[in-house]
Short mmCIF file of C-alpha atoms in Angstrom, two decimals:
data_model
loop_
_atom_site.label_atom_id
_atom_site.label_comp_id
_atom_site.label_asym_id
_atom_site.label_seq_id
_atom_site.Cartn_x
_atom_site.Cartn_y
_atom_site.Cartn_z
CA MET C 359 -14.49 1.93 25.54
CA LYS C 360 -11.76 3.61 27.63
CA ILE C 361 -8.98 4.60 25.24
CA GLY C 362 -5.64 5.79 26.61
CA ILE C 363 -3.57 7.75 24.10
CA VAL C 364 0.17 7.76 24.85
CA GLY C 365 1.63 10.82 23.14
CA GLY C 366 -1.78 12.45 22.95
CA THR C 367 -0.39 15.96 22.56
CA GLY C 368 1.43 15.16 19.31
CA ASP C 369 -0.13 15.94 15.95
CA ILE C 370 -1.63 12.49 15.42
CA GLY C 371 -2.65 12.06 19.08
CA GLU C 372 -4.46 15.40 19.11
CA GLY C 373 -6.31 14.52 15.92
CA MET C 374 -7.22 11.07 17.23
CA SER C 375 -8.62 12.50 20.47
CA LEU C 376 -10.83 14.90 18.48
CA ARG C 377 -12.40 11.96 16.66
CA LEU C 378 -12.33 9.17 19.24
CA SER C 379 -13.58 11.20 22.22
CA GLN C 380 -16.93 11.60 20.48
CA ASN C 381 -17.73 7.90 21.00
CA HIS C 382 -15.29 6.74 23.65
CA ASP C 383 -13.74 7.90 26.93
CA VAL C 384 -10.38 9.25 25.87
CA ILE C 385 -7.62 9.50 28.45
CA LEU C 386 -5.09 11.70 26.74
CA GLY C 387 -1.53 11.18 27.96
CA SER C 388 1.65 13.20 27.59
CA ARG C 389 5.08 13.25 29.19
CA GLU C 390 3.86 16.41 30.94
CA ALA C 391 0.39 16.05 32.39
CA GLU C 392 -0.17 19.84 32.17
CA LYS C 393 0.28 19.80 28.41
CA ALA C 394 -2.21 16.94 28.18
CA VAL C 395 -4.73 18.91 30.25
CA THR C 396 -4.41 21.88 27.86
CA THR C 397 -4.86 19.65 24.79
CA SER C 398 -7.86 17.89 26.32
CA GLU C 399 -9.44 21.28 27.05
CA CYS C 400 -8.94 22.29 23.42
CA THR C 401 -10.50 18.99 22.32
CA ILE C 402 -13.53 19.59 24.53
CA ASP C 403 -13.89 23.19 23.25
CA GLU C 404 -13.64 22.18 19.60
CA LEU C 405 -16.29 19.50 19.92
CA ARG C 406 -18.60 21.61 22.13
CA LYS C 407 -18.48 24.37 19.48
CA ARG C 408 -19.79 21.84 16.97
CA GLY C 409 -22.44 20.52 19.35
CA LYS C 410 -20.76 17.11 19.46
CA PRO C 411 -20.40 14.89 22.51
CA CYS C 412 -16.95 14.61 24.08
CA SER C 413 -15.32 12.61 26.84
CA CYS C 414 -11.69 13.57 27.20
CA ARG C 415 -9.26 14.26 30.05
CA GLY C 416 -5.55 14.97 30.13
CA VAL C 417 -3.08 13.03 32.28
CA CYS C 418 0.53 11.82 32.19
CA ASN C 419 1.36 8.92 29.86
CA GLN C 420 1.52 6.39 32.70
CA ASP C 421 -1.96 7.36 33.90
CA ALA C 422 -3.25 6.97 30.33
CA VAL C 423 -1.86 3.42 30.27
CA ASP C 424 -3.34 2.65 33.68
CA ALA C 425 -6.81 4.04 32.89
CA GLY C 426 -7.27 2.73 29.33
CA ASP C 427 -8.62 -0.64 28.26
CA VAL C 428 -7.15 0.12 24.85
CA ILE C 429 -3.84 2.00 24.66
CA ILE C 430 -2.89 3.79 21.44
CA LEU C 431 0.81 4.54 20.98
CA ALA C 432 0.63 7.88 19.15
CA ILE C 433 4.37 8.45 19.16
CA PRO C 434 6.99 8.79 16.44
CA PHE C 435 9.05 5.68 15.77
CA THR C 436 12.22 7.37 17.03
CA HIS C 437 10.72 7.68 20.53
CA LEU C 438 8.86 4.37 20.57
CA ALA C 439 11.36 2.16 22.41
CA SER C 440 12.34 4.78 24.99
CA THR C 441 8.71 5.72 25.72
CA LEU C 442 7.68 2.07 26.17
CA GLY C 443 10.73 1.56 28.40
CA SER C 444 9.56 4.38 30.67
CA LEU C 445 6.03 2.94 31.12
CA HIS C 446 4.59 -0.22 32.69
CA GLY C 447 1.28 -1.94 33.26
CA PHE C 448 0.51 -3.09 29.70
CA GLU C 449 -0.43 -6.60 30.90
CA ASN C 450 -3.75 -7.78 29.37
CA LYS C 451 -4.35 -4.40 27.72
CA ILE C 452 -5.09 -3.98 24.05
CA VAL C 453 -2.16 -1.95 22.69
CA VAL C 454 -2.51 -0.31 19.27
CA SER C 455 0.51 0.76 17.23
CA PRO C 456 -0.18 3.28 14.44
CA VAL C 457 3.59 3.86 14.19
CA ASN C 458 5.39 3.93 10.84
CA PRO C 459 9.18 3.62 10.87
CA MET C 460 10.28 5.82 7.99
CA GLU C 461 12.81 8.42 6.93
CA LYS C 462 12.86 11.25 4.46
CA LYS C 463 15.87 11.32 2.18
CA ASP C 464 15.33 12.30 -1.45
CA PHE C 465 11.93 10.69 -0.91
CA PHE C 466 10.16 8.90 1.92
CA ILE C 467 11.39 5.37 2.61
CA PHE C 468 10.27 2.58 4.90
CA VAL C 469 13.04 1.83 7.40
CA PRO C 470 11.82 -1.02 9.61
CA PRO C 471 13.59 -2.16 12.78
CA PRO C 472 15.19 -5.66 12.85
CA GLU C 473 11.86 -7.13 14.03
CA GLY C 474 10.36 -6.19 10.63
CA SER C 475 7.93 -3.48 11.72
CA ALA C 476 7.16 -1.07 14.54
CA ALA C 477 4.22 -3.25 15.63
CA LEU C 478 6.43 -6.36 15.82
CA MET C 479 8.97 -4.36 17.83
CA VAL C 480 6.22 -3.30 20.26
CA LYS C 481 5.29 -6.97 20.60
CA LYS C 482 8.88 -7.84 21.48
CA ILE C 483 9.26 -5.02 24.02
CA LEU C 484 5.96 -5.34 25.91
CA PRO C 485 4.95 -8.21 28.21
CA GLN C 486 3.79 -11.40 26.45
CA ASN C 487 0.20 -10.97 27.58
CA ALA C 488 -0.16 -7.47 26.13
CA ARG C 489 -2.58 -7.74 23.20
CA ILE C 490 -0.76 -5.97 20.37
CA CYS C 491 -2.62 -4.61 17.33
CA MET C 492 -1.57 -2.44 14.41
CA ALA C 493 -4.10 0.10 13.10
CA PHE C 494 -4.62 3.71 12.00
CA ASN C 495 -1.25 3.82 10.23
CA THR C 496 -2.20 5.59 7.04
CA ILE C 497 -4.35 8.49 8.27
CA ALA C 498 -2.63 11.88 8.09
CA ALA C 499 -2.80 14.17 11.14
CA ASN C 500 -4.58 16.85 9.11
CA ARG C 501 -7.35 14.42 8.24
CA TRP C 502 -7.83 13.42 11.86
CA LYS C 503 -8.14 17.10 12.74
CA ALA C 504 -10.40 18.25 9.88
CA LEU C 505 -13.59 17.76 11.88
CA ASP C 506 -15.77 19.30 9.17
CA GLU C 507 -14.80 16.51 6.77
CA GLU C 508 -15.66 12.83 7.03
CA LEU C 509 -12.79 10.40 7.49
CA ASP C 510 -13.63 7.98 4.70
CA VAL C 511 -10.52 5.92 4.07
CA ALA C 512 -9.52 2.31 4.65
CA VAL C 513 -7.83 1.18 7.88
CA PRO C 514 -6.05 -2.20 7.75
CA VAL C 515 -5.89 -3.83 11.19
CA CYS C 516 -3.40 -6.59 12.11
CA SER C 517 -3.12 -8.69 15.25
CA ASP C 518 -2.30 -12.20 16.42
CA ASP C 519 -5.11 -11.82 19.02
CA SER C 520 -8.46 -12.16 17.28
CA GLY C 521 -10.46 -10.70 20.19
CA ALA C 522 -8.23 -7.64 20.36
CA LYS C 523 -8.40 -7.25 16.60
CA ALA C 524 -12.20 -7.38 16.63
CA ALA C 525 -12.32 -4.72 19.37
CA VAL C 526 -9.99 -2.42 17.45
CA MET C 527 -11.94 -2.92 14.20
CA GLU C 528 -15.06 -1.87 16.15
CA ILE C 529 -13.30 1.32 17.26
CA VAL C 530 -12.32 1.98 13.64
CA ARG C 531 -15.91 1.50 12.47
CA SER C 532 -17.22 3.79 15.23
CA THR C 533 -15.03 6.63 13.91
CA SER C 534 -16.49 8.87 11.20
CA HIS C 535 -16.73 6.80 7.98
CA LEU C 536 -13.53 4.83 8.41
CA GLN C 537 -13.55 1.39 6.78
CA ALA C 538 -11.96 -1.38 8.87
CA TYR C 539 -10.19 -4.24 7.07
CA ASP C 540 -8.78 -7.35 8.70
CA ALA C 541 -5.23 -7.43 7.31
CA GLY C 542 -4.36 -10.69 9.10
CA PRO C 543 -1.74 -11.44 11.76
CA LEU C 544 0.89 -9.03 12.99
CA GLY C 545 3.31 -10.54 10.45
CA VAL C 546 1.49 -8.51 7.79
CA SER C 547 2.26 -5.21 9.58
CA PRO C 548 5.47 -4.44 7.59
CA MET C 549 3.37 -4.28 4.41
CA VAL C 550 0.91 -1.86 6.03
CA GLU C 551 3.51 0.34 7.69
CA SER C 552 5.34 0.74 4.37
CA LEU C 553 2.14 2.08 2.82
CA THR C 554 2.51 5.36 4.72
CA PRO C 555 5.81 6.47 3.14
CA LEU C 556 4.33 5.38 -0.22
CA LEU C 557 1.31 7.63 0.34
CA LEU C 558 3.61 10.51 1.29
CA ASN C 559 5.53 9.99 -1.96
CA ILE C 560 2.29 9.81 -3.97
CA ALA C 561 1.17 13.07 -2.35
CA ARG C 562 4.45 14.76 -3.08
CA TYR C 563 4.89 13.71 -6.70
CA ASN C 564 1.25 14.31 -7.66
CA LYS C 565 0.76 17.58 -5.75
CA MET C 566 -1.89 16.04 -3.52
CA ARG C 567 -2.46 16.46 0.19
CA ASP C 568 -2.95 14.00 3.03
CA VAL C 569 -3.47 11.05 0.70
CA GLY C 570 -5.36 8.09 2.12
CA VAL C 571 -5.98 4.63 0.73
CA LEU C 572 -9.10 2.73 -0.32
CA PHE C 573 -9.46 -0.91 -1.35
CA ARG C 574 -11.72 -1.95 -4.21
CA MET O 975 3.09 2.55 -29.16
CA LYS O 976 4.70 -0.85 -29.87
CA ILE O 977 4.53 -2.85 -26.66
CA GLY O 978 6.45 -6.12 -26.37
CA ILE O 979 5.20 -8.39 -23.59
CA VAL O 980 7.79 -10.89 -22.34
CA GLY O 981 5.86 -13.78 -20.77
CA GLY O 982 2.73 -12.82 -22.66
CA THR O 983 1.15 -16.26 -22.33
CA GLY O 984 1.09 -16.16 -18.51
CA ASP O 985 -2.02 -15.09 -16.63
CA ILE O 986 -1.01 -11.44 -16.28
CA GLY O 987 0.49 -11.22 -19.78
CA GLU O 988 -2.67 -12.60 -21.38
CA GLY O 989 -4.81 -10.14 -19.45
CA MET O 990 -2.53 -7.23 -20.32
CA SER O 991 -2.62 -8.06 -24.03
CA LEU O 992 -6.45 -8.09 -23.94
CA ARG O 993 -6.44 -4.53 -22.64
CA LEU O 994 -3.35 -2.98 -24.21
CA SER O 995 -3.87 -4.33 -27.75
CA GLN O 996 -6.99 -2.16 -28.04
CA ASN O 997 -4.88 1.02 -28.16
CA HIS O 998 -1.37 -0.17 -28.93
CA ASP O 999 0.48 -2.68 -31.12
CA VAL O 1000 1.09 -5.61 -28.81
CA ILE O 1001 3.87 -8.03 -29.64
CA LEU O 1002 3.14 -10.94 -27.36
CA GLY O 1003 6.19 -13.02 -26.49
CA SER O 1004 6.61 -16.46 -24.98
CA ARG O 1005 9.42 -18.98 -24.58
CA GLU O 1006 7.59 -20.93 -27.30
CA ALA O 1007 6.48 -18.78 -30.21
CA GLU O 1008 3.66 -21.24 -31.06
CA LYS O 1009 2.07 -20.74 -27.66
CA ALA O 1010 2.28 -16.99 -28.17
CA VAL O 1011 0.58 -17.28 -31.56
CA THR O 1012 -2.29 -19.26 -29.97
CA THR O 1013 -2.71 -16.68 -27.18
CA SER O 1014 -2.61 -13.79 -29.63
CA GLU O 1015 -5.31 -15.49 -31.73
CA CYS O 1016 -7.48 -15.84 -28.60
CA THR O 1017 -6.89 -12.15 -27.82
CA ILE O 1018 -7.96 -11.13 -31.32
CA ASP O 1019 -11.07 -13.38 -31.14
CA GLU O 1020 -12.12 -12.04 -27.73
CA LEU O 1021 -11.85 -8.43 -28.84
CA ARG O 1022 -13.45 -9.00 -32.24
CA LYS O 1023 -16.45 -10.62 -30.50
CA ARG O 1024 -16.90 -7.39 -28.57
CA GLY O 1025 -16.43 -5.21 -31.64
CA LYS O 1026 -13.25 -3.72 -30.20
CA PRO O 1027 -10.07 -2.87 -32.15
CA CYS O 1028 -7.07 -5.14 -31.67
CA SER O 1029 -3.45 -5.21 -32.78
CA CYS O 1030 -1.71 -8.30 -31.44
CA ARG O 1031 0.72 -10.90 -32.76
CA GLY O 1032 2.52 -13.80 -31.09
CA VAL O 1033 6.30 -14.30 -31.28
CA CYS O 1034 9.15 -15.65 -29.13
CA ASN O 1035 10.28 -13.51 -26.17
CA GLN O 1036 13.41 -12.27 -27.98
CA ASP O 1037 11.33 -11.06 -30.95
CA ALA O 1038 9.00 -9.24 -28.50
CA VAL O 1039 12.02 -7.42 -27.05
CA ASP O 1040 13.36 -6.59 -30.51
CA ALA O 1041 10.02 -5.32 -31.87
CA GLY O 1042 8.77 -3.34 -28.86
CA ASP O 1043 9.55 0.28 -27.97
CA VAL O 1044 8.23 -0.54 -24.53
CA ILE O 1045 8.91 -4.00 -23.06
CA ILE O 1046 6.74 -5.30 -20.22
CA LEU O 1047 8.23 -8.10 -18.11
CA ALA O 1048 5.11 -10.13 -17.33
CA ILE O 1049 6.99 -12.90 -15.57
CA PRO O 1050 6.94 -14.26 -12.03
CA PHE O 1051 9.77 -13.10 -9.81
CA THR O 1052 11.23 -16.61 -9.60
CA HIS O 1053 11.91 -16.60 -13.37
CA LEU O 1054 12.90 -12.95 -13.68
CA ALA O 1055 16.71 -13.21 -13.52
CA SER O 1056 16.94 -16.33 -15.72
CA THR O 1057 14.57 -14.89 -18.35
CA LEU O 1058 16.48 -11.60 -18.52
CA GLY O 1059 19.73 -13.57 -18.75
CA SER O 1060 18.41 -15.39 -21.82
CA LEU O 1061 17.46 -12.19 -23.69
CA HIS O 1062 19.38 -9.22 -25.14
CA GLY O 1063 18.77 -5.94 -26.93
CA PHE O 1064 17.25 -3.90 -24.09
CA GLU O 1065 19.48 -0.90 -24.86
CA ASN O 1066 17.49 2.38 -25.02
CA LYS O 1067 14.18 0.54 -24.61
CA ILE O 1068 11.62 1.40 -21.98
CA VAL O 1069 11.40 -1.69 -19.77
CA VAL O 1070 8.44 -2.03 -17.40
CA SER O 1071 8.53 -4.32 -14.37
CA PRO O 1072 5.13 -5.23 -12.88
CA VAL O 1073 6.87 -7.99 -10.88
CA ASN O 1074 6.22 -8.50 -7.17
CA PRO O 1075 8.67 -10.64 -5.22
CA MET O 1076 6.48 -12.41 -2.67
CA GLU O 1077 5.81 -15.75 -1.03
CA LYS O 1078 2.81 -17.41 0.50
CA LYS O 1079 3.42 -18.93 3.91
CA ASP O 1080 0.65 -18.60 6.51
CA PHE O 1081 -0.09 -15.36 4.66
CA PHE O 1082 1.42 -13.46 1.75
CA ILE O 1083 4.71 -11.70 2.49
CA PHE O 1084 6.95 -9.35 0.56
CA VAL O 1085 10.33 -11.02 0.00
CA PRO O 1086 12.51 -8.56 -1.91
CA PRO O 1087 15.88 -9.44 -3.45
CA PRO O 1088 19.06 -7.83 -2.01
CA GLU O 1089 18.59 -4.87 -4.39
CA GLY O 1090 15.39 -3.96 -2.48
CA SER O 1091 12.80 -4.69 -5.15
CA ALA O 1092 12.26 -6.59 -8.39
CA ALA O 1093 12.44 -3.32 -10.35
CA LEU O 1094 15.79 -2.40 -8.78
CA MET O 1095 17.07 -5.90 -9.57
CA VAL O 1096 16.00 -5.45 -13.22
CA LYS O 1097 17.92 -2.18 -13.26
CA LYS O 1098 21.03 -3.95 -12.01
CA ILE O 1099 20.78 -6.83 -14.52
CA LEU O 1100 19.97 -4.88 -17.70
CA PRO O 1101 22.34 -2.53 -19.59
CA GLN O 1102 22.77 0.94 -18.07
CA ASN O 1103 20.93 2.66 -20.91
CA ALA O 1104 17.78 0.52 -20.56
CA ARG O 1105 15.04 2.83 -19.27
CA ILE O 1106 13.59 0.93 -16.31
CA CYS O 1107 10.10 1.67 -14.97
CA MET O 1108 7.89 -0.04 -12.41
CA ALA O 1109 4.12 -0.11 -13.10
CA PHE O 1110 1.00 -2.28 -13.15
CA ASN O 1111 2.04 -4.13 -9.96
CA THR O 1112 -1.26 -4.22 -8.13
CA ILE O 1113 -3.72 -5.31 -10.82
CA ALA O 1114 -4.92 -8.90 -10.47
CA ALA O 1115 -4.92 -11.10 -13.59
CA ASN O 1116 -8.69 -11.61 -13.31
CA ARG O 1117 -9.25 -7.87 -13.49
CA TRP O 1118 -7.08 -7.53 -16.58
CA LYS O 1119 -9.14 -10.29 -18.20
CA ALA O 1120 -12.63 -9.18 -17.17
CA LEU O 1121 -13.20 -7.20 -20.36
CA ASP O 1122 -16.82 -6.46 -19.49
CA GLU O 1123 -15.71 -4.49 -16.43
CA GLU O 1124 -13.78 -1.23 -16.36
CA LEU O 1125 -10.32 -1.28 -14.80
CA ASP O 1126 -10.72 1.61 -12.40
CA VAL O 1127 -7.91 1.33 -9.89
CA ALA O 1128 -4.74 3.30 -9.17
CA VAL O 1129 -1.41 2.45 -10.79
CA PRO O 1130 1.71 3.90 -9.12
CA VAL O 1131 4.56 4.35 -11.61
CA CYS O 1132 8.23 4.70 -10.59
CA SER O 1133 11.31 5.46 -12.66
CA ASP O 1134 14.58 7.36 -12.54
CA ASP O 1135 14.00 8.32 -16.22
CA SER O 1136 11.35 11.03 -16.39
CA GLY O 1137 10.70 10.60 -20.13
CA ALA O 1138 10.20 6.86 -19.76
CA LYS O 1139 7.94 7.43 -16.73
CA ALA O 1140 5.79 9.92 -18.66
CA ALA O 1141 5.42 7.44 -21.56
CA VAL O 1142 4.39 4.62 -19.21
CA MET O 1143 1.93 6.88 -17.38
CA GLU O 1144 0.40 7.66 -20.78
CA ILE O 1145 -0.01 3.92 -21.48
CA VAL O 1146 -1.66 3.53 -18.05
CA ARG O 1147 -4.08 6.39 -18.80
CA SER O 1148 -4.90 4.92 -22.22
CA THR O 1149 -6.05 1.68 -20.58
CA SER O 1150 -9.68 1.45 -19.48
CA HIS O 1151 -10.16 3.79 -16.49
CA LEU O 1152 -6.79 3.17 -14.85
CA GLN O 1153 -5.48 6.11 -12.80
CA ALA O 1154 -1.74 6.78 -13.22
CA TYR O 1155 0.19 8.17 -10.24
CA ASP O 1156 3.79 9.31 -10.28
CA ALA O 1157 5.27 7.42 -7.32
CA GLY O 1158 8.72 8.98 -7.72
CA PRO O 1159 12.09 7.37 -8.50
CA LEU O 1160 12.76 3.64 -8.67
CA GLY O 1161 13.84 3.77 -5.01
CA VAL O 1162 10.14 3.92 -4.10
CA SER O 1163 9.45 0.60 -5.87
CA PRO O 1164 9.88 -1.59 -2.73
CA MET O 1165 6.90 0.22 -1.15
CA VAL O 1166 4.75 -0.37 -4.23
CA GLU O 1167 5.75 -3.99 -4.75
CA SER O 1168 4.91 -4.78 -1.11
CA LEU O 1169 1.38 -3.46 -1.71
CA THR O 1170 0.51 -6.54 -3.76
CA PRO O 1171 0.98 -9.13 -0.99
CA LEU O 1172 -0.92 -6.71 1.31
CA LEU O 1173 -3.84 -6.63 -1.14
CA LEU O 1174 -3.80 -10.43 -1.36
CA ASN O 1175 -3.97 -10.60 2.46
CA ILE O 1176 -6.79 -8.04 2.54
CA ALA O 1177 -8.71 -10.11 -0.03
CA ARG O 1178 -8.17 -13.30 1.90
CA TYR O 1179 -9.09 -12.06 5.37
CA ASN O 1180 -12.11 -10.05 4.22
CA LYS O 1181 -13.49 -12.57 1.72
CA MET O 1182 -12.96 -10.20 -1.18
CA ARG O 1183 -11.66 -10.91 -4.67
CA ASP O 1184 -8.98 -9.30 -6.80
CA VAL O 1185 -8.64 -6.28 -4.52
CA GLY O 1186 -7.18 -3.15 -6.08
CA VAL O 1187 -6.09 0.11 -4.55
CA LEU O 1188 -7.27 3.71 -4.86
CA PHE O 1189 -5.73 6.88 -3.45
CA ARG O 1190 -7.87 9.67 -1.99
#
């Protein structure tokens, strides 16, 4: 699968490219193509050191959208609308939002946009025939990056497009030991996105790190 | 600990009394005391059959409030405000809300009251010196009742009263293999309460039953 990562030089995007480029062709995007090239070189080095396969190249965000069959929006919520507004060509692409709209006050809180969730906002902004999915919300950047540890947490996936959802669940399953769960239509995404601030609170109040979730 | 269960003859209340009465004095309340007596007799029978200890008696809801040091509100969200309005004497008591405001449409959705969560609504309704906690939200009634299986899921606990929170976390830890997590102040409760409809969706779309949550 050709996976374009918009915001691939951020913490989450970097971690994702380290994992996903082992089984997929990752096209790592950034606002500055040069930065993306540097990050993709680091990704290749890290994986080569470990004797793992890697397909990764750095480009600008628009090129990542153009080259990917699946586009992952690895950007903070605060930049989501402006970044999407600066890009085009999402028609018929599978677009994955791992974005969690949240704020830190005395504790972490879920602060959704009027649409109800980041994923539902993406759906409203992008063309109607973009195939919006929500996935990968609850995995901390450090866990993505800790290549010597398995990623063995649950990943709820939402979409109103069953084909797109199945494809994204396949990508989840191809990644370390991640467990893919069908969480239903995109209307369920607020309940998944609000899990991330909860996990950050659980980590903080129980002196844990990079807490993930499992279902049993 | 003396634990009063308001709504003790409902599905969740019955299940709770089967577990909690093994280590605590459960005062099981109902709108009709007779119904509570019948349920408490069933609880005693079930536990005796298994050779387990049991302290449980059935009374009306008001007597459960009066007799308990800790009061658990095992009532559906739709009856929460009216039930609390019909009761008194919550001053200085630890009051635990396991209530999840949700609806089933095409899927399960979190539908919080204006206060942000059921627990925050309880805080607004009850006297200022009631010691409100949120706990036990994500445990399905069937799991409470399945006495031949361990309860081995995570239980996030929220409160603005650290002493009350510690006491409730102790009750959680005393119950089967439940894992208590400090989820922070009551302001975090919306993110916990919305976990329950998410778990119901996960169960439904993945053909699972009575899904619980773990943190790792």
